[in-house]
Amino acid sequence: MSVSRGGAVHRLVVSADIKGSGRLGQRAKIRARQGMYEVFEAAFAAVGVGGSQVHLEDRGDGVLAALAPEVPPAALVGLWLEEVHQGVREHNEGLSEPLRLRIAMHGGPVAEDGRGLVGRAVDLACRLCDSEPAKAILAADDDVHVVFVASDVLYHSVVAEGGRFVEPEHYRPIPVRAKETDEVAWFHVPRRAAPPWPAAAPPPEQPAPTAVPGGRPGQAPGAKYWINVNGHNQIVDGAEVHGDIVGVRVTRERDGGAEGAERGE
């Protein structure tokens, strides 16, 4: 792909990463990388993209690609993604350590400085690919081998329009917050009505406040006194309180009742 150095041209950017590659042994890592490249190359060929139309950069456990301006984004979010899904399925047959991919796309101005691709579109695509929601979706279901992330702009301008192999109704919007990124992205798992999402743990139950004899309404169980503070730091019952103690009410159990005494300073 020809990109003039220093000049930015609008491109569709694809960022992909292999899940858990750092935990793979050497042979498994090589097999996963080889499988990823074979799947991507076959998918690009299926949509008629090749040669100078695609720029590929190796990222160790992933790849970064930028497409020529004439490549229609609808082909990538449609047939290309379907071919990737089917290619990964075929590659994983009989493997105890299946290839599992996170793939993200975003379009925008991209420049080439002689060492690689540069631009906000590149940064965002990489951050969406590496986002916590993308990782959580893969972690939520071992049967998911491909999770796809579209930027908000790409979803509304391309995915939402639908088309062959494009399923906008099966995407889920999820906020992504990392580094300088704070926006909604759209997550999709091919052939799923919705991406799996770990159920949120319910908040821990808090004990209901109960009345303490001689205490203030709503005082927590086990409370022995109430205090008003105003001024310099004090240490009360082992806890630091910021302010002078103006009043203390001490409650003691006596003959089944309560006896209260107030002290002031």
CSV table of C-alpha atoms in Angstrom, one decimal:
chain,number,residue,atom,x,y,z
A,1,MET,CA,0.0,0.0,0.0
A,2,SER,CA,1.4,3.4,-0.9
A,3,VAL,CA,1.2,6.0,1.8
A,4,SER,CA,3.1,9.3,1.4
A,5,ARG,CA,5.4,10.0,4.3
A,6,GLY,CA,4.1,12.9,6.4
A,7,GLY,CA,0.8,13.1,4.6
A,8,ALA,CA,-2.3,11.5,6.2
A,9,VAL,CA,-4.8,9.6,4.0
A,10,HIS,CA,-8.2,8.3,5.3
A,11,ARG,CA,-7.8,4.5,5.8
A,12,LEU,CA,-9.7,1.8,7.5
A,13,VAL,CA,-7.5,0.4,10.2
A,14,VAL,CA,-7.7,-3.1,11.6
A,15,SER,CA,-6.0,-4.2,14.8
A,16,ALA,CA,-5.9,-7.8,15.9
A,17,ASP,CA,-4.4,-9.6,18.9
A,18,ILE,CA,-4.1,-13.3,19.9
A,19,LYS,CA,-5.6,-14.0,23.3
A,20,GLY,CA,-3.2,-15.4,25.9
A,21,SER,CA,-0.2,-15.7,23.5
A,22,GLY,CA,2.2,-14.9,26.4
A,23,ARG,CA,1.2,-18.2,28.1
A,24,LEU,CA,1.7,-20.3,25.0
A,25,GLY,CA,4.7,-22.5,24.5
A,26,GLN,CA,7.1,-21.8,21.6
A,27,ARG,CA,5.5,-24.3,19.2
A,28,ALA,CA,2.0,-23.3,20.1
A,29,LYS,CA,2.8,-19.6,19.7
A,30,ILE,CA,4.3,-20.2,16.2
A,31,ARG,CA,1.2,-22.3,15.2
A,32,ALA,CA,-1.1,-19.5,16.5
A,33,ARG,CA,0.8,-16.8,14.5
A,34,GLN,CA,0.8,-18.9,11.4
A,35,GLY,CA,-2.9,-19.6,11.7
A,36,MET,CA,-3.7,-15.9,12.2
A,37,TYR,CA,-1.8,-14.9,9.1
A,38,GLU,CA,-3.3,-17.6,7.0
A,39,VAL,CA,-6.8,-16.7,8.2
A,40,PHE,CA,-6.3,-13.0,7.5
A,41,GLU,CA,-4.7,-13.5,4.1
A,42,ALA,CA,-7.5,-15.9,3.0
A,43,ALA,CA,-10.2,-13.4,4.2
A,44,PHE,CA,-8.6,-10.5,2.3
A,45,ALA,CA,-8.4,-12.6,-0.8
A,46,ALA,CA,-12.1,-13.5,-0.4
A,47,VAL,CA,-13.1,-9.8,-0.6
A,48,GLY,CA,-10.7,-9.1,-3.4
A,49,VAL,CA,-8.1,-7.2,-1.4
A,50,GLY,CA,-4.4,-7.7,-2.0
A,51,GLY,CA,-1.1,-6.3,-3.0
A,52,SER,CA,-0.8,-2.6,-2.4
A,53,GLN,CA,-4.3,-2.3,-1.1
A,54,VAL,CA,-3.4,-3.6,2.3
A,55,HIS,CA,-0.5,-2.7,4.5
A,56,LEU,CA,0.3,-5.3,7.2
A,57,GLU,CA,2.6,-4.7,10.2
A,58,ASP,CA,3.6,-7.6,12.5
A,59,ARG,CA,2.9,-6.9,16.2
A,60,GLY,CA,4.3,-10.0,17.7
A,61,ASP,CA,1.1,-11.5,19.0
A,62,GLY,CA,-1.0,-9.6,16.6
A,63,VAL,CA,-1.2,-7.6,13.4
A,64,LEU,CA,-2.0,-4.0,12.4
A,65,ALA,CA,-3.5,-3.5,8.9
A,66,ALA,CA,-4.5,-0.4,7.0
A,67,LEU,CA,-6.6,-0.6,3.8
A,68,ALA,CA,-6.4,1.5,0.7
A,69,PRO,CA,-9.1,4.2,0.4
A,70,GLU,CA,-10.9,2.4,-2.4
A,71,VAL,CA,-11.6,-0.7,-0.2
A,72,PRO,CA,-15.2,-0.5,0.9
A,73,PRO,CA,-15.5,-0.8,4.7
A,74,ALA,CA,-18.7,-2.7,4.3
A,75,ALA,CA,-16.8,-5.6,2.8
A,76,LEU,CA,-14.6,-5.8,5.9
A,77,VAL,CA,-17.4,-5.7,8.5
A,78,GLY,CA,-19.3,-8.2,6.3
A,79,LEU,CA,-17.8,-10.9,4.2
A,80,TRP,CA,-14.2,-10.4,5.5
A,81,LEU,CA,-15.3,-10.9,9.1
A,82,GLU,CA,-17.3,-13.9,8.2
A,83,GLU,CA,-14.3,-15.4,6.4
A,84,VAL,CA,-12.2,-14.7,9.5
A,85,HIS,CA,-14.7,-16.5,11.7
A,86,GLN,CA,-14.9,-19.5,9.4
A,87,GLY,CA,-11.1,-19.6,9.0
A,88,VAL,CA,-10.6,-19.6,12.8
A,89,ARG,CA,-13.1,-22.4,13.2
A,90,GLU,CA,-11.3,-24.5,10.6
A,91,HIS,CA,-7.9,-23.8,12.1
A,92,ASN,CA,-9.0,-24.7,15.6
A,93,GLU,CA,-10.4,-28.1,14.7
A,94,GLY,CA,-8.8,-30.7,17.0
A,95,LEU,CA,-6.5,-28.2,18.8
A,96,SER,CA,-6.3,-28.2,22.6
A,97,GLU,CA,-5.0,-24.6,22.5
A,98,PRO,CA,-7.4,-22.9,20.0
A,99,LEU,CA,-6.6,-19.6,18.2
A,100,ARG,CA,-8.7,-16.8,19.8
A,101,LEU,CA,-8.7,-13.3,18.4
A,102,ARG,CA,-9.7,-9.8,19.4
A,103,ILE,CA,-10.2,-7.7,16.3
A,104,ALA,CA,-11.0,-3.9,16.2
A,105,MET,CA,-11.7,-1.5,13.3
A,106,HIS,CA,-11.8,2.3,13.0
A,107,GLY,CA,-11.3,4.6,10.1
A,108,GLY,CA,-9.5,7.9,9.9
A,109,PRO,CA,-6.4,9.8,8.7
A,110,VAL,CA,-3.3,7.6,8.6
A,111,ALA,CA,0.3,8.6,7.8
A,112,GLU,CA,3.4,6.5,7.3
A,113,ASP,CA,6.7,7.8,8.6
A,114,GLY,CA,9.0,5.1,7.2
A,115,ARG,CA,8.8,3.0,10.4
A,116,GLY,CA,5.1,2.3,10.5
A,117,LEU,CA,1.6,3.7,10.5
A,118,VAL,CA,0.8,6.8,12.6
A,119,GLY,CA,-2.5,8.5,13.4
A,120,ARG,CA,-5.4,8.8,15.8
A,121,ALA,CA,-7.2,6.1,13.9
A,122,VAL,CA,-4.3,3.7,14.6
A,123,ASP,CA,-4.3,4.6,18.3
A,124,LEU,CA,-8.0,4.1,18.7
A,125,ALA,CA,-8.1,0.8,16.8
A,126,CYS,CA,-5.3,-0.6,18.9
A,127,ARG,CA,-6.9,0.5,22.2
A,128,LEU,CA,-10.3,-0.9,21.3
A,129,CYS,CA,-8.6,-4.2,20.4
A,130,ASP,CA,-6.8,-4.2,23.8
A,131,SER,CA,-9.8,-3.0,25.8
A,132,GLU,CA,-11.1,-4.6,28.9
A,133,PRO,CA,-14.5,-5.3,27.5
A,134,ALA,CA,-13.0,-7.2,24.5
A,135,LYS,CA,-10.9,-9.3,27.0
A,136,ALA,CA,-13.9,-9.8,29.3
A,137,ILE,CA,-16.0,-11.1,26.4
A,138,LEU,CA,-13.4,-13.7,25.5
A,139,ALA,CA,-13.0,-14.6,29.1
A,140,ALA,CA,-16.7,-15.1,29.6
A,141,ASP,CA,-17.1,-18.0,27.2
A,142,ASP,CA,-14.3,-20.4,26.1
A,143,ASP,CA,-16.4,-21.2,23.0
A,144,VAL,CA,-16.0,-17.6,21.7
A,145,HIS,CA,-12.9,-17.6,19.4
A,146,VAL,CA,-13.4,-14.2,17.7
A,147,VAL,CA,-14.6,-10.9,19.2
A,148,PHE,CA,-15.0,-7.9,16.9
A,149,VAL,CA,-15.0,-4.3,18.0
A,150,ALA,CA,-16.2,-1.4,15.8
A,151,SER,CA,-15.7,2.2,16.8
A,152,ASP,CA,-18.8,4.3,17.3
A,153,VAL,CA,-18.2,6.2,14.1
A,154,LEU,CA,-17.7,3.0,12.1
A,155,TYR,CA,-20.8,1.3,13.6
A,156,HIS,CA,-23.1,4.2,12.8
A,157,SER,CA,-21.6,5.0,9.3
A,158,VAL,CA,-21.1,1.4,8.1
A,159,VAL,CA,-22.3,-1.4,10.3
A,160,ALA,CA,-25.7,0.1,11.1
A,161,GLU,CA,-26.5,0.3,7.3
A,162,GLY,CA,-26.5,-3.6,7.3
A,163,GLY,CA,-25.7,-5.6,4.2
A,164,ARG,CA,-24.6,-9.2,3.4
A,165,PHE,CA,-23.1,-10.8,6.5
A,166,VAL,CA,-23.5,-7.6,8.5
A,167,GLU,CA,-25.6,-8.0,11.6
A,168,PRO,CA,-26.0,-4.6,13.3
A,169,GLU,CA,-28.7,-5.9,15.6
A,170,HIS,CA,-26.2,-8.3,17.1
A,171,TYR,CA,-23.8,-5.7,18.3
A,172,ARG,CA,-23.7,-4.4,21.9
A,173,PRO,CA,-22.5,-0.8,22.8
A,174,ILE,CA,-20.1,-0.8,25.8
A,175,PRO,CA,-18.1,2.1,27.1
A,176,VAL,CA,-14.3,1.9,26.7
A,177,ARG,CA,-12.1,3.9,29.0
A,178,ALA,CA,-8.3,3.6,28.8
A,179,LYS,CA,-5.5,6.2,28.5
A,180,GLU,CA,-6.9,9.0,26.4
A,181,THR,CA,-9.9,6.9,25.2
A,182,ASP,CA,-13.3,7.5,26.7
A,183,GLU,CA,-16.1,6.5,24.3
A,184,VAL,CA,-18.6,3.9,23.4
A,185,ALA,CA,-17.6,1.0,21.1
A,186,TRP,CA,-19.7,-1.7,19.5
A,187,PHE,CA,-18.9,-5.4,20.3
A,188,HIS,CA,-19.9,-8.4,18.3
A,189,VAL,CA,-19.3,-12.1,18.2
A,190,PRO,CA,-20.0,-13.7,14.8
A,191,ARG,CA,-23.1,-16.0,14.8
A,192,ARG,CA,-24.2,-14.8,18.3
A,193,ALA,CA,-27.3,-12.8,19.0
A,194,ALA,CA,-25.2,-10.8,21.5
A,195,PRO,CA,-21.7,-11.0,22.9
A,196,PRO,CA,-21.4,-12.9,26.2
A,197,TRP,CA,-20.9,-10.5,29.1
A,198,PRO,CA,-20.0,-11.5,32.6
A,199,ALA,CA,-22.9,-10.9,35.0
A,200,ALA,CA,-22.2,-8.1,37.3
A,201,ALA,CA,-21.7,-9.2,40.9
A,202,PRO,CA,-24.5,-7.8,43.2
A,203,PRO,CA,-23.3,-5.2,45.7
A,204,PRO,CA,-22.6,-6.6,49.1
A,205,GLU,CA,-25.5,-6.3,51.5
A,206,GLN,CA,-25.1,-3.7,54.1
A,207,PRO,CA,-26.5,-4.3,57.6
A,208,ALA,CA,-29.5,-2.2,58.3
A,209,PRO,CA,-28.9,0.4,61.0
A,210,THR,CA,-30.4,-0.4,64.3
A,211,ALA,CA,-31.1,1.8,67.3
A,212,VAL,CA,-28.7,1.6,70.2
A,213,PRO,CA,-30.1,2.3,73.7
A,214,GLY,CA,-29.3,5.9,74.5
A,215,GLY,CA,-27.7,6.4,71.1
A,216,ARG,CA,-28.7,8.4,68.0
A,217,PRO,CA,-31.4,7.2,65.6
A,218,GLY,CA,-29.8,5.0,62.8
A,219,GLN,CA,-26.6,4.4,64.8
A,220,ALA,CA,-24.8,1.2,63.6
A,221,PRO,CA,-24.8,-1.9,65.7
A,222,GLY,CA,-22.0,-2.0,68.3
A,223,ALA,CA,-21.7,1.8,68.5
A,224,LYS,CA,-20.9,3.0,72.0
A,225,TYR,CA,-21.0,6.8,71.7
A,226,TRP,CA,-21.7,9.7,69.4
A,227,ILE,CA,-19.5,12.7,69.0
A,228,ASN,CA,-19.6,16.2,67.5
A,229,VAL,CA,-16.3,17.4,66.3
A,230,ASN,CA,-15.0,20.9,65.6
A,231,GLY,CA,-11.4,22.0,65.6
A,232,HIS,CA,-8.1,20.2,66.0
A,233,ASN,CA,-7.3,16.5,65.4
A,234,GLN,CA,-8.3,14.0,68.2
A,235,ILE,CA,-7.8,10.3,68.7
A,236,VAL,CA,-11.0,8.6,69.9
A,237,ASP,CA,-11.2,4.9,70.7
A,238,GLY,CA,-8.2,4.2,68.4
A,239,ALA,CA,-9.6,6.2,65.4
A,240,GLU,CA,-8.4,9.6,64.3
A,241,VAL,CA,-11.1,12.3,64.3
A,242,HIS,CA,-10.4,15.6,62.7
A,243,GLY,CA,-11.7,18.2,65.2
A,244,ASP,CA,-12.1,18.8,69.0
A,245,ILE,CA,-14.6,16.7,70.7
A,246,VAL,CA,-17.5,19.0,71.7
A,247,GLY,CA,-19.8,16.4,73.2
A,248,VAL,CA,-19.7,12.7,73.9
A,249,ARG,CA,-22.6,10.5,75.0
A,250,VAL,CA,-21.5,7.2,76.5
A,251,THR,CA,-24.0,4.4,76.7
A,252,ARG,CA,-23.7,1.6,79.3
A,253,GLU,CA,-26.0,-1.3,79.9
A,254,ARG,CA,-27.4,-1.3,83.4
A,255,ASP,CA,-30.2,-3.4,84.8
A,256,GLY,CA,-31.5,-4.2,81.3
A,257,GLY,CA,-31.7,-0.5,80.5
A,258,ALA,CA,-29.3,2.2,79.5
A,259,GLU,CA,-27.5,4.9,81.5
A,260,GLY,CA,-26.3,7.9,79.6
A,261,ALA,CA,-23.8,10.5,80.6
A,262,GLU,CA,-22.6,13.5,78.6
A,263,ARG,CA,-19.2,15.2,78.8
A,264,GLY,CA,-18.2,18.4,77.2
A,265,GLU,CA,-14.9,20.2,76.7
